[in-house]
mmCIF file of C-alpha atoms in Angstrom:
data_model
loop_
_atom_site.group_PDB
_atom_site.id
_atom_site.type_symbol
_atom_site.label_atom_id
_atom_site.label_comp_id
_atom_site.label_asym_id
_atom_site.label_seq_id
_atom_site.Cartn_x
_atom_site.Cartn_y
_atom_site.Cartn_z
ATOM 1 C CA ALA A 1 3.456 -26.912 -33.029
ATOM 2 C CA GLN A 2 4.858 -29.070 -34.584
ATOM 3 C CA GLN A 3 8.961 -27.933 -35.992
ATOM 4 C CA ILE A 4 10.150 -27.749 -39.790
ATOM 5 C CA ALA A 5 12.894 -29.701 -40.991
ATOM 6 C CA PRO A 6 14.712 -29.268 -44.153
ATOM 7 C CA ASN A 7 13.560 -31.409 -45.746
ATOM 8 C CA ASP A 8 9.697 -30.696 -45.630
ATOM 9 C CA VAL A 9 7.102 -29.567 -48.184
ATOM 10 C CA VAL A 10 5.480 -26.839 -46.862
ATOM 11 C CA GLN A 11 1.720 -26.075 -48.449
ATOM 12 C CA VAL A 12 1.124 -21.947 -47.766
ATOM 13 C CA SER A 13 -2.083 -20.741 -48.775
ATOM 14 C CA PHE A 14 -2.472 -16.362 -49.191
ATOM 15 C CA HIS A 15 -5.128 -14.919 -48.503
ATOM 16 C CA ARG A 16 -6.539 -10.776 -48.364
ATOM 17 C CA ASP A 17 -8.763 -11.155 -45.389
ATOM 18 C CA PRO A 18 -7.109 -11.005 -41.917
ATOM 19 C CA THR A 19 -8.753 -13.999 -40.710
ATOM 20 C CA CYS A 20 -6.957 -16.615 -44.235
ATOM 21 C CA SER A 21 -11.391 -17.811 -43.667
ATOM 22 C CA ASP A 22 -11.734 -16.345 -47.600
ATOM 23 C CA ALA A 23 -10.704 -17.933 -50.747
ATOM 24 C CA SER A 24 -6.884 -18.243 -51.510
ATOM 25 C CA THR A 25 -5.626 -16.568 -54.148
ATOM 26 C CA GLN A 26 -2.831 -18.692 -54.459
ATOM 27 C CA THR A 27 -1.938 -22.056 -52.362
ATOM 28 C CA LEU A 28 1.674 -23.516 -52.810
ATOM 29 C CA ASP A 29 3.113 -26.381 -51.467
ATOM 30 C CA PHE A 30 7.107 -25.522 -50.545
ATOM 31 C CA ASP A 31 9.469 -28.234 -51.406
ATOM 32 C CA LEU A 32 11.868 -27.231 -49.060
ATOM 33 C CA CYS A 33 14.780 -29.535 -51.331
ATOM 34 C CA CYS A 34 14.692 -27.359 -54.184
ATOM 35 C CA SER A 35 17.842 -25.514 -54.272
ATOM 36 C CA CYS A 36 15.611 -22.719 -55.885
ATOM 37 C CA PHE A 37 11.774 -23.121 -55.506
ATOM 38 C CA ARG A 38 9.853 -21.155 -58.575
ATOM 39 C CA PHE A 39 6.004 -20.300 -58.347
ATOM 40 C CA SER A 40 3.941 -17.982 -60.799
ATOM 41 C CA ARG A 41 0.645 -16.719 -60.202
ATOM 42 C CA VAL A 42 -0.612 -13.738 -62.831
ATOM 43 C CA ILE A 43 1.869 -11.817 -64.336
ATOM 44 C CA VAL A 44 3.857 -11.402 -61.476
ATOM 45 C CA ASP A 45 8.111 -11.942 -62.158
ATOM 46 C CA SER A 46 9.509 -12.094 -59.230
ATOM 47 C CA THR A 47 12.228 -14.809 -57.249
ATOM 48 C CA SER A 48 13.185 -15.390 -53.693
ATOM 49 C CA LYS A 49 16.348 -15.663 -52.759
ATOM 50 C CA GLU A 50 17.533 -18.334 -49.842
ATOM 51 C CA GLY A 51 17.065 -17.543 -47.131
ATOM 52 C CA TYR A 52 14.664 -19.957 -45.199
ATOM 53 C CA THR A 53 13.988 -19.741 -41.745
ATOM 54 C CA LEU A 54 12.922 -22.600 -40.318
ATOM 55 C CA GLY A 55 11.222 -22.899 -36.723
ATOM 56 C CA ASP A 56 8.527 -24.199 -35.128
ATOM 57 C CA GLY A 57 5.597 -24.062 -36.622
ATOM 58 C CA ARG A 58 6.629 -21.267 -38.490
ATOM 59 C CA LEU A 59 8.431 -20.310 -42.495
ATOM 60 C CA GLY A 60 9.956 -17.847 -43.582
ATOM 61 C CA TRP A 61 11.373 -17.018 -46.619
ATOM 62 C CA LYS A 62 12.882 -14.354 -48.813
ATOM 63 C CA LEU A 63 11.149 -13.127 -51.833
ATOM 64 C CA ASN A 64 13.066 -11.901 -54.248
ATOM 65 C CA HIS A 65 10.612 -9.544 -56.634
ATOM 66 C CA PHE A 66 9.883 -9.860 -61.010
ATOM 67 C CA SER A 67 13.222 -11.694 -61.426
ATOM 68 C CA HIS A 68 13.110 -14.861 -63.907
ATOM 69 C CA THR A 69 15.505 -16.387 -61.194
ATOM 70 C CA CYS A 70 16.908 -17.399 -58.202
ATOM 71 C CA GLY A 71 19.437 -14.134 -57.703
ATOM 72 C CA ALA A 72 19.651 -10.969 -56.285
ATOM 73 C CA GLY A 73 16.638 -8.043 -56.772
ATOM 74 C CA GLN A 74 14.557 -6.478 -54.838
ATOM 75 C CA ILE A 75 14.113 -8.729 -51.481
ATOM 76 C CA SER A 76 11.485 -9.079 -48.830
ATOM 77 C CA ASN A 77 11.025 -11.005 -45.818
ATOM 78 C CA LYS A 78 7.360 -12.854 -45.895
ATOM 79 C CA PHE A 79 6.777 -15.731 -44.031
ATOM 80 C CA ALA A 80 3.953 -17.970 -42.646
ATOM 81 C CA ALA A 81 2.529 -19.420 -38.904
ATOM 82 C CA LEU A 82 -0.021 -21.804 -37.971
ATOM 83 C CA THR A 83 -1.789 -18.787 -37.271
ATOM 84 C CA CYS A 84 -3.201 -16.322 -40.048
ATOM 85 C CA GLY A 85 -0.521 -13.746 -39.914
ATOM 86 C CA GLN A 86 0.071 -10.641 -42.621
ATOM 87 C CA GLN A 87 2.967 -9.681 -43.808
ATOM 88 C CA GLU A 88 5.623 -7.298 -42.615
ATOM 89 C CA GLU A 89 6.885 -6.184 -45.928
ATOM 90 C CA GLY A 90 6.366 -5.691 -48.984
ATOM 91 C CA ARG A 91 2.567 -5.607 -50.130
ATOM 92 C CA THR A 92 0.409 -6.318 -47.279
ATOM 93 C CA TYR A 93 -1.369 -9.819 -47.114
ATOM 94 C CA TYR A 94 -2.490 -12.932 -45.311
ATOM 95 C CA THR A 95 -0.627 -16.097 -44.464
ATOM 96 C CA ILE A 96 -1.428 -19.110 -43.569
ATOM 97 C CA ILE A 97 0.255 -22.808 -43.031
ATOM 98 C CA ARG A 98 -2.197 -25.353 -44.269
ATOM 99 C CA GLU A 99 -0.274 -28.318 -43.730
ATOM 100 C CA ILE A 100 3.623 -29.644 -43.540
ATOM 101 C CA ARG A 101 4.315 -33.215 -44.743
ATOM 102 C CA LYS A 102 7.331 -34.871 -43.331
ATOM 103 C CA ARG A 103 9.509 -37.218 -45.686
ATOM 104 C CA ALA A 104 11.850 -40.049 -44.619
ATOM 105 C CA GLU A 105 14.343 -39.353 -47.373
ATOM 106 C CA THR A 106 16.336 -36.843 -47.105
ATOM 107 C CA CYS A 107 16.758 -34.356 -50.127
ATOM 108 C CA ASP A 108 18.949 -36.196 -52.166
ATOM 109 C CA GLU A 109 17.734 -38.944 -51.901
ATOM 110 C CA LEU A 110 14.152 -37.029 -53.197
ATOM 111 C CA GLN A 111 16.427 -35.524 -55.681
ATOM 112 C CA SER A 112 18.202 -38.855 -57.307
ATOM 113 C CA GLN A 113 13.750 -40.200 -57.579
ATOM 114 C CA ASN A 114 13.308 -36.644 -59.463
ATOM 115 C CA LYS A 115 10.859 -36.282 -56.873
ATOM 116 C CA LEU A 116 11.485 -32.282 -56.389
ATOM 117 C CA LYS A 117 8.819 -29.736 -56.993
ATOM 118 C CA CYS A 118 10.694 -26.775 -57.646
ATOM 119 C CA GLU A 119 7.797 -25.138 -60.131
ATOM 120 C CA GLN A 120 4.558 -24.635 -58.795
ATOM 121 C CA GLY A 121 1.917 -21.374 -60.155
ATOM 122 C CA GLU A 122 -0.161 -21.274 -63.385
ATOM 123 C CA PHE A 123 2.332 -20.877 -65.891
ATOM 124 C CA PRO A 124 4.991 -23.598 -64.719
ATOM 125 C CA GLY A 125 7.296 -24.242 -67.411
ATOM 126 C CA VAL A 126 5.843 -22.049 -69.970
ATOM 127 C CA PRO A 127 8.942 -20.159 -72.223
ATOM 128 C CA TYR A 128 8.789 -16.363 -70.912
ATOM 129 C CA ASP A 129 8.073 -14.089 -74.599
ATOM 130 C CA ALA A 130 9.472 -10.706 -74.060
ATOM 131 C CA SER A 131 7.363 -10.038 -77.179
ATOM 132 C CA LYS A 132 3.894 -10.004 -74.963
ATOM 133 C CA GLU A 133 5.368 -7.638 -72.800
ATOM 134 C CA ILE A 134 3.800 -3.699 -73.202
ATOM 135 C CA ALA A 135 7.186 -2.000 -71.335
ATOM 136 C CA VAL A 136 10.095 -3.504 -70.182
ATOM 137 C CA GLY A 137 12.664 -1.981 -68.768
ATOM 138 C CA ALA A 138 16.427 -3.345 -67.998
ATOM 139 C CA PRO A 139 17.125 -7.221 -69.582
ATOM 140 C CA THR A 140 16.439 -9.746 -66.383
ATOM 141 C CA PRO A 141 18.287 -12.316 -66.434
ATOM 142 C CA ASN A 142 16.894 -15.482 -69.067
ATOM 143 C CA LEU A 143 14.714 -14.368 -70.760
ATOM 144 C CA SER A 144 14.292 -17.473 -72.468
ATOM 145 C CA ALA A 145 13.466 -19.189 -69.280
ATOM 146 C CA ASP A 146 10.015 -19.373 -67.953
ATOM 147 C CA PRO A 147 8.075 -16.427 -66.530
ATOM 148 C CA VAL A 148 8.266 -17.247 -62.622
ATOM 149 C CA SER A 149 6.583 -14.943 -60.784
ATOM 150 C CA SER A 150 8.198 -15.503 -57.577
ATOM 151 C CA SER A 151 11.015 -17.930 -56.829
ATOM 152 C CA ALA A 152 12.441 -19.394 -53.616
ATOM 153 C CA SER A 153 16.038 -20.159 -53.332
ATOM 154 C CA LYS A 154 18.777 -21.565 -50.579
ATOM 155 C CA THR A 155 21.850 -22.172 -52.611
ATOM 156 C CA GLY A 156 23.108 -18.681 -49.752
ATOM 157 C CA LYS A 157 24.579 -15.770 -50.566
ATOM 158 C CA GLU A 158 23.431 -12.899 -52.557
ATOM 159 C CA ASP A 159 25.330 -11.445 -55.692
ATOM 160 C CA LYS A 160 26.008 -7.961 -54.910
ATOM 161 C CA ALA A 161 27.053 -6.931 -57.676
ATOM 162 C CA LYS A 162 23.486 -6.906 -60.085
ATOM 163 C CA LYS A 163 21.743 -4.427 -59.279
ATOM 164 C CA TRP A 164 18.964 -5.742 -60.766
ATOM 165 C CA PRO A 165 15.798 -3.117 -61.043
ATOM 166 C CA LYS A 166 12.690 -2.474 -58.716
ATOM 167 C CA MET A 167 10.318 -2.708 -61.111
ATOM 168 C CA MET A 168 7.592 -5.094 -62.785
ATOM 169 C CA SER A 169 6.416 -5.914 -66.340
ATOM 170 C CA PHE A 170 3.241 -6.473 -67.239
ATOM 171 C CA ARG A 171 1.458 -8.236 -69.874
ATOM 172 C CA THR A 172 -1.101 -8.024 -72.590
ATOM 173 C CA GLU A 173 -3.264 -11.500 -71.723
ATOM 174 C CA CYS A 174 -3.791 -10.324 -68.127
ATOM 175 C CA PRO A 175 -5.679 -7.503 -68.142
ATOM 176 C CA ALA A 176 -7.192 -8.292 -64.634
ATOM 177 C CA GLN A 177 -4.313 -8.186 -62.940
ATOM 178 C CA LYS A 178 -4.440 -5.193 -60.669
ATOM 179 C CA PHE A 179 -1.478 -2.407 -60.361
ATOM 180 C CA GLU A 180 -0.383 0.249 -58.108
ATOM 181 C CA LEU A 181 0.864 3.363 -59.627
ATOM 182 C CA ARG A 182 3.713 5.087 -57.205
ATOM 183 C CA GLY A 183 5.405 8.180 -57.652
ATOM 184 C CA GLY A 184 9.038 7.467 -58.513
ATOM 185 C CA LYS A 185 11.275 10.434 -56.304
ATOM 186 C CA LYS A 186 12.338 10.181 -52.611
ATOM 187 C CA ALA A 187 9.930 12.004 -50.970
ATOM 188 C CA THR A 188 6.984 9.559 -52.925
ATOM 189 C CA ALA A 189 7.549 6.323 -53.081
ATOM 190 C CA ASN A 190 4.821 5.821 -50.601
ATOM 191 C CA HIS A 191 2.846 7.796 -52.356
ATOM 192 C CA CYS A 192 0.185 6.527 -54.634
ATOM 193 C CA LEU A 193 -2.375 7.448 -57.544
ATOM 194 C CA ASP A 194 -5.682 8.291 -56.092
ATOM 195 C CA ALA A 195 -8.719 7.316 -57.986
ATOM 196 C CA THR A 196 -11.290 8.193 -54.854
ATOM 197 C CA LYS A 197 -12.198 11.572 -56.413
ATOM 198 C CA LYS A 198 -13.516 11.974 -59.887
ATOM 199 C CA ARG A 199 -9.971 13.019 -60.231
ATOM 200 C CA LEU A 200 -7.093 11.221 -59.978
ATOM 201 C CA THR A 201 -4.803 12.486 -57.116
ATOM 202 C CA VAL A 202 -1.998 11.410 -54.641
ATOM 203 C CA ALA A 203 -2.842 9.465 -51.504
ATOM 204 C CA LYS A 204 -0.659 7.874 -49.569
ATOM 205 C CA CYS A 205 -0.422 3.719 -50.589
ATOM 206 C CA ASN A 206 -3.232 2.339 -48.401
ATOM 207 C CA GLY A 207 -4.131 -0.733 -50.655
ATOM 208 C CA LYS A 208 -7.261 0.236 -50.904
ATOM 209 C CA SER A 209 -9.021 -0.422 -54.234
ATOM 210 C CA GLU A 210 -9.244 3.285 -55.474
ATOM 211 C CA GLN A 211 -5.661 3.165 -55.495
ATOM 212 C CA GLN A 212 -5.402 -0.186 -57.965
ATOM 213 C CA PHE A 213 -5.763 0.411 -61.429
ATOM 214 C CA GLN A 214 -5.325 -2.824 -64.205
ATOM 215 C CA PHE A 215 -3.858 -2.603 -67.452
ATOM 216 C CA ASP A 216 -6.127 -3.446 -71.015
ATOM 217 C CA GLY A 217 -5.010 -2.495 -73.992
ATOM 218 C CA GLY A 218 -3.241 1.001 -73.348
ATOM 219 C CA HIS A 219 -6.327 1.862 -71.062
ATOM 220 C CA ILE A 220 -5.425 2.438 -67.371
ATOM 221 C CA LYS A 221 -8.400 0.655 -66.063
ATOM 222 C CA GLN A 222 -10.584 0.819 -62.938
ATOM 223 C CA GLY A 223 -13.648 -1.043 -62.542
ATOM 224 C CA ASP A 224 -15.425 0.012 -66.004
ATOM 225 C CA LEU A 225 -14.082 3.279 -66.366
ATOM 226 C CA CYS A 226 -10.568 4.808 -68.077
ATOM 227 C CA VAL A 227 -8.358 7.831 -66.205
ATOM 228 C CA SER A 228 -9.167 10.036 -69.368
ATOM 229 C CA ALA A 229 -5.932 12.604 -70.673
ATOM 230 C CA THR A 230 -7.190 14.761 -68.142
ATOM 231 C CA LEU A 231 -7.046 12.654 -65.252
ATOM 232 C CA THR A 232 -10.515 12.298 -64.442
ATOM 233 C CA MET A 233 -12.177 8.948 -64.036
ATOM 234 C CA SER A 234 -14.692 8.179 -67.349
ATOM 235 C CA ALA A 235 -15.745 6.728 -70.027
ATOM 236 C CA CYS A 236 -13.028 4.250 -72.101
ATOM 237 C CA GLY A 237 -11.903 7.189 -74.022
ATOM 238 C CA LYS A 238 -7.669 6.854 -76.682
ATOM 239 C CA PRO A 239 -5.235 4.813 -74.580
ATOM 240 C CA HIS A 240 -2.175 6.256 -73.302
ATOM 241 C CA THR A 241 1.496 5.106 -74.454
ATOM 242 C CA VAL A 242 3.431 2.997 -70.870
ATOM 243 C CA THR A 243 6.747 3.381 -71.438
ATOM 244 C CA ALA A 244 9.929 2.404 -70.189
ATOM 245 C CA SER A 245 12.203 4.968 -68.151
ATOM 246 C CA GLY A 246 15.527 3.402 -67.567
ATOM 247 C CA THR A 247 15.726 0.465 -65.222
ATOM 248 C CA THR A 248 13.328 1.199 -62.806
ATOM 249 C CA PHE A 249 10.439 3.145 -63.872
ATOM 250 C CA PHE A 250 7.784 3.635 -66.158
ATOM 251 C CA ASN A 251 6.062 7.177 -67.676
ATOM 252 C CA ILE A 252 2.774 7.228 -68.825
ATOM 253 C CA LYS A 253 2.176 9.393 -71.937
ATOM 254 C CA ALA A 254 -1.865 10.236 -72.163
ATOM 255 C CA SER A 255 -3.926 10.172 -75.783
ATOM 256 C CA ASN A 256 -3.348 14.141 -75.980
ATOM 257 C CA GLY A 257 0.568 14.079 -76.346
ATOM 258 C CA LYS A 258 1.327 15.147 -71.828
ATOM 259 C CA CYS A 259 2.494 13.088 -69.495
ATOM 260 C CA PHE A 260 1.209 11.927 -66.227
ATOM 261 C CA ASN A 261 3.117 14.322 -63.459
ATOM 262 C CA MET A 262 3.189 13.472 -59.691
ATOM 263 C CA VAL A 263 3.613 17.128 -58.665
ATOM 264 C CA SER A 264 3.219 16.270 -54.968
ATOM 265 C CA ARG A 265 2.105 14.049 -52.240
ATOM 266 C CA LYS A 266 -1.367 15.456 -53.056
ATOM 267 C CA LYS A 267 -1.089 16.068 -56.130
ATOM 268 C CA VAL A 268 -0.785 14.575 -59.923
ATOM 269 C CA ALA A 269 -1.261 16.646 -63.424
ATOM 270 C CA ALA A 270 -0.795 16.486 -67.115
ATOM 271 C CA ALA A 271 2.332 18.288 -68.334
ATOM 272 C CA LYS A 272 4.473 18.437 -71.281
ATOM 273 C CA CYS A 273 7.039 15.308 -71.241
ATOM 274 C CA ASN A 274 10.477 15.452 -69.938
ATOM 275 C CA ALA A 275 12.736 12.812 -69.394
ATOM 276 C CA LYS A 276 14.898 14.628 -67.056
ATOM 277 C CA ALA A 277 11.378 15.647 -64.920
ATOM 278 C CA LYS A 278 11.012 13.089 -61.792
ATOM 279 C CA GLY A 279 6.970 13.883 -60.727
ATOM 280 C CA GLN A 280 6.827 11.973 -64.609
ATOM 281 C CA LYS A 281 8.419 8.687 -63.049
ATOM 282 C CA PHE A 282 5.968 5.971 -61.380
ATOM 283 C CA VAL A 283 7.725 3.112 -60.363
ATOM 284 C CA ILE A 284 4.048 0.412 -61.738
ATOM 285 C CA THR A 285 3.846 -2.403 -58.109
ATOM 286 C CA PRO A 286 1.242 -5.511 -58.320
ATOM 287 C CA VAL A 287 -1.284 -6.110 -55.956
ATOM 288 C CA LEU A 288 0.035 -9.922 -54.990
#
């Protein structure tokens, strides 16, 4: 193996296959000299806080989800090694280190020479446009910043005073992005809407495609089928309305005026909309 140094560039690829032999969903060159390393993928807004762990052929980092800046938030510990490995926190995708590039210059020298590449991904540097949001929860720091989906920072300490929401926002121009619809109650936090059967049910989140939905023009879809007002998978009809509820959750109001309600760990129903009903609060989690 090879010891990773603080001024290295570590190329990491991300995969769905446990052998990392499929086409990567994303490949990033982690520039460890960047004080705040930001990268974007589709529409997911997240930040990776300081917490690099440099090992022998292994890189660890703290991924701070759904934030535009390298600040405190919902954090997952992530890693990549020279062999394919499954993530243990957050989404359970797979990573592998493809290359460790050594540099003779120090980080200070590289920065003074403007050789650091601290923004990567599908749309680095593109101004954030709040008008493209379908639903937004609490204000995100620096909304004029680039719509980064992940950032890694090596500046140091978490700001415990800031309580950023455990949520995400989604944009109309990215209907291909897939999401899980998780329950907002403590008892259902690890349970998702499931379309294995014709009518929606609730099951423990397992990462399977039957629990992954897409948003397209207000429709909640799987392939060519949409979730209807009666919670069945059928031909697409009238769209639903998805709105933020506080700083963390979303309400889903069907075209018939009723709201999705996760009654239990097994059942979802359509009920009269009630802002105080915890079963009507959902967490929308992107599939990475």
